[in-house]
Short mmCIF file of C-alpha atoms in Angstrom, two decimals:
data_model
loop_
_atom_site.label_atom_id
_atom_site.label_comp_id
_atom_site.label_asym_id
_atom_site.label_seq_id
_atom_site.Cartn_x
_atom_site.Cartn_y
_atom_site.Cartn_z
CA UNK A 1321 73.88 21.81 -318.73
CA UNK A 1322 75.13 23.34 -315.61
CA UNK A 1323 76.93 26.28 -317.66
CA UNK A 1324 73.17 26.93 -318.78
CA UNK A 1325 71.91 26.59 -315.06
CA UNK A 1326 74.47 29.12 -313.85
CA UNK A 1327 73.77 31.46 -316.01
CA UNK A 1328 72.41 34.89 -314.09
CA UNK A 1329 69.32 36.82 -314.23
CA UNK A 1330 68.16 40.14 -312.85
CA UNK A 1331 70.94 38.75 -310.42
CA UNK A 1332 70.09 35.12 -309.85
CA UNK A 1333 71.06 32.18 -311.49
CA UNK A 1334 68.62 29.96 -313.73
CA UNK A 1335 68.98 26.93 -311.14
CA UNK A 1336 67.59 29.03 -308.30
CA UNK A 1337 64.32 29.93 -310.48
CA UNK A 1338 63.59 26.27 -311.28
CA UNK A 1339 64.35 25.65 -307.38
CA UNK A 1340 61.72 28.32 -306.09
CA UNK A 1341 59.72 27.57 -309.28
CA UNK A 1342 59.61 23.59 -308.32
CA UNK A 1343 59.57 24.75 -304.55
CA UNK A 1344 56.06 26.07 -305.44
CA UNK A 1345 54.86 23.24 -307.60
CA UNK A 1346 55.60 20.45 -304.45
CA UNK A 1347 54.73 22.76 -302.03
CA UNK A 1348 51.29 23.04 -304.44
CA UNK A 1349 51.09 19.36 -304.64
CA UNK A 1350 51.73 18.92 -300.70
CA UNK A 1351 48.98 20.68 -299.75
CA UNK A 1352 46.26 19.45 -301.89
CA UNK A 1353 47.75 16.19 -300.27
CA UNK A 1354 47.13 17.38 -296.84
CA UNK A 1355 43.41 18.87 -297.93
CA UNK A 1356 42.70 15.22 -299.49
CA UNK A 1357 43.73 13.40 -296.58
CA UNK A 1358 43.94 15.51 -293.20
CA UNK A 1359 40.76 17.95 -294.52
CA UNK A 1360 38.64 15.34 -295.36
CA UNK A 1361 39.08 13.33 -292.41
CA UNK A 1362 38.67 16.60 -290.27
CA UNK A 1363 35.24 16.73 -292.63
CA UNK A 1364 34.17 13.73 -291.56
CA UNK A 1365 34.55 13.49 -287.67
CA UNK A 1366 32.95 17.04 -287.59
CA UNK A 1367 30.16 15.46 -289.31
CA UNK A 1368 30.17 13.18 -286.84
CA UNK A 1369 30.10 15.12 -283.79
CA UNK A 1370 26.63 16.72 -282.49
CA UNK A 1371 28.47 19.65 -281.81
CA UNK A 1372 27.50 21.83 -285.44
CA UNK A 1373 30.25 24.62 -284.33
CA UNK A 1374 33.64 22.23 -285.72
CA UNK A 1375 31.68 21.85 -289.18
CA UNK A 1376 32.07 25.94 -289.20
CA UNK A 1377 35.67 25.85 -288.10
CA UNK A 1378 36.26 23.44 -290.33
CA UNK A 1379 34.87 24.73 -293.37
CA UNK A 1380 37.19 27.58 -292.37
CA UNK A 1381 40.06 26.54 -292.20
CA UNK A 1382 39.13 24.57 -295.61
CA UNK A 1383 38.65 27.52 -297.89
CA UNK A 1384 40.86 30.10 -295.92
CA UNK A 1385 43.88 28.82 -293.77
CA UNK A 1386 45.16 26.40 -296.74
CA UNK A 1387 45.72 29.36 -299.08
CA UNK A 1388 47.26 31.69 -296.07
CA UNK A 1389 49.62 28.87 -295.54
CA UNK A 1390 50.50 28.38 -299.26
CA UNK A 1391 50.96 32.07 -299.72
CA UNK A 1392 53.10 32.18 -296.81
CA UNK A 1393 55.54 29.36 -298.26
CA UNK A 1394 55.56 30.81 -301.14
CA UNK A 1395 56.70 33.98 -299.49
CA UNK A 1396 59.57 32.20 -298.01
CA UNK A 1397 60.58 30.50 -301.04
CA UNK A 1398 61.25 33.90 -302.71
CA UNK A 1399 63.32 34.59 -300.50
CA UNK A 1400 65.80 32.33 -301.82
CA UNK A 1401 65.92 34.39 -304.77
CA UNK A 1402 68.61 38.14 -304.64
CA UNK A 1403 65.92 40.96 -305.15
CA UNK A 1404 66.16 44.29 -304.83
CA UNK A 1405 65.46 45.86 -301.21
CA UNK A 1406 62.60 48.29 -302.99
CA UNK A 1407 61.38 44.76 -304.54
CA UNK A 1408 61.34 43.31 -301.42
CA UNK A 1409 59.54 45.83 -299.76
CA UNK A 1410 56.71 45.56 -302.44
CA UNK A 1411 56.55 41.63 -302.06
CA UNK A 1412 56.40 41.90 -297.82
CA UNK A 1413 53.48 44.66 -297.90
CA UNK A 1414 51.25 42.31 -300.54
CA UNK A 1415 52.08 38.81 -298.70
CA UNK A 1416 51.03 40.92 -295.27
CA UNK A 1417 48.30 42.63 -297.08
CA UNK A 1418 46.49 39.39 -299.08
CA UNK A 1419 47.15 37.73 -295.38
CA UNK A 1420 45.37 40.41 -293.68
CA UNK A 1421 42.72 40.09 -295.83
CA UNK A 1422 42.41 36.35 -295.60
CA UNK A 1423 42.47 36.59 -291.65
CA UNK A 1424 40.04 38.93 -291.63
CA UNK A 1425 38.01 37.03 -293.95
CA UNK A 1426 38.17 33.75 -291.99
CA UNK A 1427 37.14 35.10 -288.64
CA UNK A 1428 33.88 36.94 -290.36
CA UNK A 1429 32.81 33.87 -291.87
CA UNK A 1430 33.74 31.77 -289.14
CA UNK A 1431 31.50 34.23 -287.23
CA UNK A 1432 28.64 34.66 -289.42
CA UNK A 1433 28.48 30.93 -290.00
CA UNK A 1434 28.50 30.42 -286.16
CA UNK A 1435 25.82 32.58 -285.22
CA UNK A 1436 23.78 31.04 -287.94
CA UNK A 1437 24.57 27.59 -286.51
CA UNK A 1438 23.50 28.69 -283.49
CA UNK A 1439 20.26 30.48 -284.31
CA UNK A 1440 19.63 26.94 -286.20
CA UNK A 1441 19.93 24.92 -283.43
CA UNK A 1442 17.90 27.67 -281.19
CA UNK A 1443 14.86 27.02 -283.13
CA UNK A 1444 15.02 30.76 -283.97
CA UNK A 1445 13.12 32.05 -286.89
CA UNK A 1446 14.97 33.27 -289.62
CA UNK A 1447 13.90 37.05 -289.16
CA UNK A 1448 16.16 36.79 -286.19
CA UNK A 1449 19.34 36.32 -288.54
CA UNK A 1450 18.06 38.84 -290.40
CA UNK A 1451 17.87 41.38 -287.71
CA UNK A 1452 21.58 39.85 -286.41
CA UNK A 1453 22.59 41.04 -289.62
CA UNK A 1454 23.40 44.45 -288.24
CA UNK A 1455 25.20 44.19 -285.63
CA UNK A 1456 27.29 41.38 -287.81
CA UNK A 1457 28.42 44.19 -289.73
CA UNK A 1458 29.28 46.63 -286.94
CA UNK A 1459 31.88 43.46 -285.73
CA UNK A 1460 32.94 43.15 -289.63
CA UNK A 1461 33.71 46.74 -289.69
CA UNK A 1462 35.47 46.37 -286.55
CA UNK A 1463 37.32 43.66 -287.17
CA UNK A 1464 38.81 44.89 -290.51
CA UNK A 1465 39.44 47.86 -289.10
CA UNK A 1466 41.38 46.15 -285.84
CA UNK A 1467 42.97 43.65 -289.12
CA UNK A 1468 44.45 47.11 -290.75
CA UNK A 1469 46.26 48.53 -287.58
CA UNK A 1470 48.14 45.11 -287.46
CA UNK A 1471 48.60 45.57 -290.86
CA UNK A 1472 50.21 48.70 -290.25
CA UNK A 1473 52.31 47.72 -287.23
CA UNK A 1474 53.89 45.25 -289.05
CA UNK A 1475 54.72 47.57 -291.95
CA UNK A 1476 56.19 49.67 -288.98
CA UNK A 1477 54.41 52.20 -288.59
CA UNK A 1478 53.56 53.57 -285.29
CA UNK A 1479 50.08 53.07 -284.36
CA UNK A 1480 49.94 54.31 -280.98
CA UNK A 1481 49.82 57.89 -283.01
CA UNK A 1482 47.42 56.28 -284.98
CA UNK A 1483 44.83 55.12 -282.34
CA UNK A 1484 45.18 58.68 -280.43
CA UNK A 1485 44.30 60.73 -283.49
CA UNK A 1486 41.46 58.29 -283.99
CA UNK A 1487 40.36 58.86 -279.83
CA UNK A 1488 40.18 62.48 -280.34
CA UNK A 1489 38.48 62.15 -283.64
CA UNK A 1490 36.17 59.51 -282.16
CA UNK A 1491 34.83 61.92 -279.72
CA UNK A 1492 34.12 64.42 -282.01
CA UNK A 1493 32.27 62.34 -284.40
CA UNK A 1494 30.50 60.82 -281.17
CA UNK A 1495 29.71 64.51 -280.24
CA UNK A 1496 28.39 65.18 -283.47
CA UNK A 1497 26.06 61.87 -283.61
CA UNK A 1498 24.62 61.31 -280.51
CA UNK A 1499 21.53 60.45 -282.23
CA UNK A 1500 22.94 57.86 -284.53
CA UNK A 1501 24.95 55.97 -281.48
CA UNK A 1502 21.58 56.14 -279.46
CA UNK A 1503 19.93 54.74 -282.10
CA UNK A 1504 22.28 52.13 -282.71
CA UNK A 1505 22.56 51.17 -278.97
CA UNK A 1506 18.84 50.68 -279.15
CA UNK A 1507 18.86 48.39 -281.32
CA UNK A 1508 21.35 46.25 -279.58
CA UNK A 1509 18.76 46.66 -276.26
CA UNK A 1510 15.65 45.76 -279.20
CA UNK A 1511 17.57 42.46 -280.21
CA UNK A 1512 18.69 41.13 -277.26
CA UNK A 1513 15.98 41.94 -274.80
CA UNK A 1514 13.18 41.20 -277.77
CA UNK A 1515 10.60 43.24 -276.45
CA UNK A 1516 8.85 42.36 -280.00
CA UNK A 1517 9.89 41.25 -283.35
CA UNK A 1518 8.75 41.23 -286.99
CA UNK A 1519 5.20 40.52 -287.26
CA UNK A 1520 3.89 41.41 -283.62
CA UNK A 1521 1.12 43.73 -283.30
CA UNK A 1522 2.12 46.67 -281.00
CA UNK A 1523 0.67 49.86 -279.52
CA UNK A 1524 3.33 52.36 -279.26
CA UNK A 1525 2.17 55.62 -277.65
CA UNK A 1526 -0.63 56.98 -279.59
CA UNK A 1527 0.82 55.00 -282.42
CA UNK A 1528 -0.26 50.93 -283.58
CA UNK A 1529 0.37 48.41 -286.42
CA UNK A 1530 2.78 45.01 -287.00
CA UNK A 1531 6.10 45.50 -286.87
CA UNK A 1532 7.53 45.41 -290.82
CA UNK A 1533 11.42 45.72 -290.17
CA UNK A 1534 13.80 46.21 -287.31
CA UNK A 1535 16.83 48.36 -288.93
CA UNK A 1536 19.84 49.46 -287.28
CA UNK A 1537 18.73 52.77 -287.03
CA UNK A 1538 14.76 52.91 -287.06
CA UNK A 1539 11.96 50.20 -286.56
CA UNK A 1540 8.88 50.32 -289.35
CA UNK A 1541 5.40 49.73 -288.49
CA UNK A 1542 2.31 48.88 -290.64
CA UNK A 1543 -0.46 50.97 -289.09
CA UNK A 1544 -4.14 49.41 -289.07
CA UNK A 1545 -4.96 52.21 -291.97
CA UNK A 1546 -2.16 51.27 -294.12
CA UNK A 1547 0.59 54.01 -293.78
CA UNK A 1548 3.71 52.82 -292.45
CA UNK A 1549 5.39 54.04 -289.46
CA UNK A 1550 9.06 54.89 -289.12
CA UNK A 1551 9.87 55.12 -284.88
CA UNK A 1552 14.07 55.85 -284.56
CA UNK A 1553 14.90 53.05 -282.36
CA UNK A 1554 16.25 55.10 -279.14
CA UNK A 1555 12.34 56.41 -278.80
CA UNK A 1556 10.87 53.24 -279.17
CA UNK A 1557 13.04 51.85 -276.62
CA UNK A 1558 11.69 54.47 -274.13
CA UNK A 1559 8.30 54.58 -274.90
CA UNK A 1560 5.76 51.95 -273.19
CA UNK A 1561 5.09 49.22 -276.07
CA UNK A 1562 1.39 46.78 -275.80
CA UNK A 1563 2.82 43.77 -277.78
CA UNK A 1564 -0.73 42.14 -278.55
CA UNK A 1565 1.52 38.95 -280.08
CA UNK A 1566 2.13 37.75 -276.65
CA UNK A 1567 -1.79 37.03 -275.41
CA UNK A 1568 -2.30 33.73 -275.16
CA UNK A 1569 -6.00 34.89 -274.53
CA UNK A 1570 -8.21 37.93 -274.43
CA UNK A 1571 -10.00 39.02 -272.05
CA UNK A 1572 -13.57 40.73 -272.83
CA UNK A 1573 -15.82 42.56 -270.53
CA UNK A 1574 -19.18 43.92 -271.49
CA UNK A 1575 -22.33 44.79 -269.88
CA UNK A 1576 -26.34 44.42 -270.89
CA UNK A 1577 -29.12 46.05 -269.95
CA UNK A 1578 -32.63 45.04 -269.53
CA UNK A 1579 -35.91 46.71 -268.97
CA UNK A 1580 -37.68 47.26 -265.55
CA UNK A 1581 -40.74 45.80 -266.80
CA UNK A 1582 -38.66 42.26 -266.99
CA UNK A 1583 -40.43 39.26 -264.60
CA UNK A 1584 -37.58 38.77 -261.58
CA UNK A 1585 -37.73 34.94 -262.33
CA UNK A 1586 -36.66 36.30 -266.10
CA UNK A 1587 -34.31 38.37 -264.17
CA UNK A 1588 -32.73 35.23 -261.95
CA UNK A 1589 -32.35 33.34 -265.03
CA UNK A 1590 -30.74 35.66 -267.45
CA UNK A 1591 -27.15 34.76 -265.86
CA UNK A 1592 -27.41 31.45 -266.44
CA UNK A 1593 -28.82 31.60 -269.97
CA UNK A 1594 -25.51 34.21 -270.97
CA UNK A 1595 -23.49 31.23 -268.93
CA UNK A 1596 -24.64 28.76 -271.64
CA UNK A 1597 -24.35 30.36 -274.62
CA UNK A 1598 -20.63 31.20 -273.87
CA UNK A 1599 -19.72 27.47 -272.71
CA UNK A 1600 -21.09 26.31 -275.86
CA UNK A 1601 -19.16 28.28 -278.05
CA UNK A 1602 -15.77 26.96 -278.78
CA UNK A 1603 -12.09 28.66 -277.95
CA UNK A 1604 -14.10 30.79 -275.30
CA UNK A 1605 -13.60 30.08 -270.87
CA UNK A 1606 -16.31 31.95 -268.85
CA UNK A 1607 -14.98 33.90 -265.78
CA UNK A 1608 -18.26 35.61 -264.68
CA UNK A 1609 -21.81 36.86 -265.47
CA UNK A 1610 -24.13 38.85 -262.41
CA UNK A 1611 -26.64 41.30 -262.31
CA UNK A 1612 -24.73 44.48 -261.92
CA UNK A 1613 -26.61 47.55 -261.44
CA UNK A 1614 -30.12 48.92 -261.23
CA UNK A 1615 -29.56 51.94 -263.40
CA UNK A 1616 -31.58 55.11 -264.42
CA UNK A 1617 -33.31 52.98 -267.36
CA UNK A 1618 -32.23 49.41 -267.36
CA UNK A 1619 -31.17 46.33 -265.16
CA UNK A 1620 -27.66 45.77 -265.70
CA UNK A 1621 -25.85 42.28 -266.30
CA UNK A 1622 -21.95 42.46 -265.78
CA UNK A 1623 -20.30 39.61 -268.26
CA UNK A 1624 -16.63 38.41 -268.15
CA UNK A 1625 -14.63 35.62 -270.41
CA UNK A 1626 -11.95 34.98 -272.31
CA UNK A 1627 -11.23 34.20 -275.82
CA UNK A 1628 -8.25 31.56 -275.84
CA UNK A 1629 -6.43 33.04 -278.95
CA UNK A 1630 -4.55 35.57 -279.79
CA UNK A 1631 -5.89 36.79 -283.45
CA UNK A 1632 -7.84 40.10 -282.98
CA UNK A 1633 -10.02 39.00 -286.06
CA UNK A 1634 -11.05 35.61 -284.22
CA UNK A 1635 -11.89 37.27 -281.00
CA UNK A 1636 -14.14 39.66 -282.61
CA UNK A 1637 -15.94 36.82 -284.88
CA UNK A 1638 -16.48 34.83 -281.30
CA UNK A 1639 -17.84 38.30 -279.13
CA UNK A 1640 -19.91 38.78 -282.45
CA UNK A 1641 -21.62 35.37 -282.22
CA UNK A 1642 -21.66 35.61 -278.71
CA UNK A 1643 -23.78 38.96 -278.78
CA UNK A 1644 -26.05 37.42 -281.27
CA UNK A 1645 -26.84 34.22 -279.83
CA UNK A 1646 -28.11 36.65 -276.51
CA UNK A 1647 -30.15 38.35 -278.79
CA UNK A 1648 -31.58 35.35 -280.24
CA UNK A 1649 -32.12 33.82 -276.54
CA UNK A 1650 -33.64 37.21 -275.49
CA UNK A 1651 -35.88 37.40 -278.07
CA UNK A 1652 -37.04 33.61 -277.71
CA UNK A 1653 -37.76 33.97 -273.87
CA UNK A 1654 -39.16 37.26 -274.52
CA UNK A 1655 -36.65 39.74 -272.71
CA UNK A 1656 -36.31 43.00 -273.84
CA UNK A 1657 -33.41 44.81 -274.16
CA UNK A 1658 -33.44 48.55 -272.09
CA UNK A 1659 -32.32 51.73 -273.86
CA UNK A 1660 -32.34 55.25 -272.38
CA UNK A 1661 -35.73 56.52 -271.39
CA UNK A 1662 -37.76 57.84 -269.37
CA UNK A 1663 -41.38 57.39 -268.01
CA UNK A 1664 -43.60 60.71 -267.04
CA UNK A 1665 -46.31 60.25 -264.36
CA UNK A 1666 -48.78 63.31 -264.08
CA UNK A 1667 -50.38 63.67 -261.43
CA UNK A 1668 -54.51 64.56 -261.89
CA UNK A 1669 -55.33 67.56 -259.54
#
């Protein structure tokens, strides 16, 4: 039996394969032990906890530490066996590679996860994630590209040449996309600051609609007419934006004219009777009504309230039946309403 376990292959002897071999299998078996048992319980106190952030690192560590470690053991068990330096070489650039890759993984789901945790516990609506989902990617990108300069400092190469060809390059592609960057900044300033999001009706410029998306590079509006609107974030940034989402109310203004030939008593009472129409009708809170002007044709009546939403539609039903229960009132207490004209005297020689 032991004649049969020294014999040699590719320069190591049969008992050394069934060592690394069985190495693996324990080593297997060990650490779906530890998952069962250490995981589990790590699992449960998370769960536990109000804090929702050790449920992400958790879940982390679950699906991508165990397999780093494994792979790592395994490594080391390997290198029990006699194998060719060239061999060698091969095996240390995949176990650094597939651990690279893992790490990299790990922290971008780790991050991901807990920004969405966070958002959750925010209150924020889920638009929000979806705009995060940008500037997720710019830290993926960076971080696998950070994860492949280790990579290659630990295959020996030297990096320093690396990053300096990339800091001259860097510059030149910055040169040559100012635009893009700008852009890009922007849309940091856009999600942070939240001068609107997704849905909000703005007025940008000469320009108006709800905002459809918020990309990386441009924002798209839905005009009134239909068309949508494609603004590059940097000018939207700098322009002056109306964001008609945040009224809690609406203020209208609006004047009414009467004729001359109106009794003054009418005339002292028309404030009052505009005062009662608008505190009867709901969502509405009077600020002021007062004769205004005597102008060339008509008596003037100055009237200011508020509508206490912010839908556009609703304030325009609620100025609608405002205008027409005046006309109704008017027409009852028989008050006309003044329109340009004018009245001719001649004079009999």
């Amino acid at each position: 039996m032991q004649k049969i376990l020294d014999t040699i292959y590719w320069g190591n002897s049969l008992e050394k394969y069934f060592i690394v071999v069985g190495g693996m299998f324990l080593t297997w078996i060990l650490l779906r032990i530890i998952k069962k048992i250490a995981v589990k319980k790590l699992q449960k106190w998370a769960a536990n906890t109000t804090n929702q952030f050790d449920d992400v690192l958790v879940s982390a560590f679950d699906r991508f530490a165990v397999p780093i470690v494994y792979l790592i053991l395994n490594y080391y068990l390997i290198q029990l066996l006699t194998i060719s330096t060239k061999a060698d070489k091969v095996l240390s650039v995949a176990v650094s590679l597939v651990t690279m890759i893992f790490v990299v993984n790990m922290i971008n789901y780790a991050l991901y996860y807990g920004v969405k945790t966070y958002m959750d516990i925010k209150g924020e609506p889920s638009e929000r994630m979806k705009q995060l989902t940008g500037i997720l990617t710019v830290l993926k990108v960076v971080f696998w590209f950070l994860g492949i300069l280790f990579l290659a400092s630990n295959l020996g190469y030297d990096i320093t040449t690396i990053i300096a060809g990339l800091g001259v390059g860097g510059i030149a592609i910055a040169l040559a996309a100012q635009n893009i960057l700008g852009d890009l900044f922007s849309y940091f300033v856009i999600f942070f600051d939240k001068p609107f999001e997704v849905g909000d009706f703005v007025v940008v410029g000469a320009e108006q609609g709800a905002i459809e998306k918020i990309g990386v590079k441009t924002v798209r509006i839905r005009s009134i007419s239909g068309e949508q609107l494609i603004m590059p974030n940097s000018e939207i940034v700098k322009a002056t934006i109306k964001n008609f989402k945040r009224l809690e109310k609406r203020r209208k203004i609006f004047s009414i004219g009467v004729t001359y030939d109106t009794n003054p008593l009418l005339l002292a009472e028309i404030p009052q009777l505009i005062k009662d129409i608008i505190n009867n009708t709901t969502d509405t809170e009077l600020i002021r009504c007062h004769l205004l002007s005597f102008a060339d044709s008509s008596i003037n009546f100055e009237i200011v309230y508020f509508v206490l939403s912010d839908d556009f539609i609703k304030y325009m039903d609620i100025h609608q039946e405002i205008c027409l229960a005046i006309a109704s009132c008017f027409k009852e207490k028989q008050i006309e309403f003044a329109f340009p004209s004018q009245t001719i005297y001649l004079k009999n020689n």
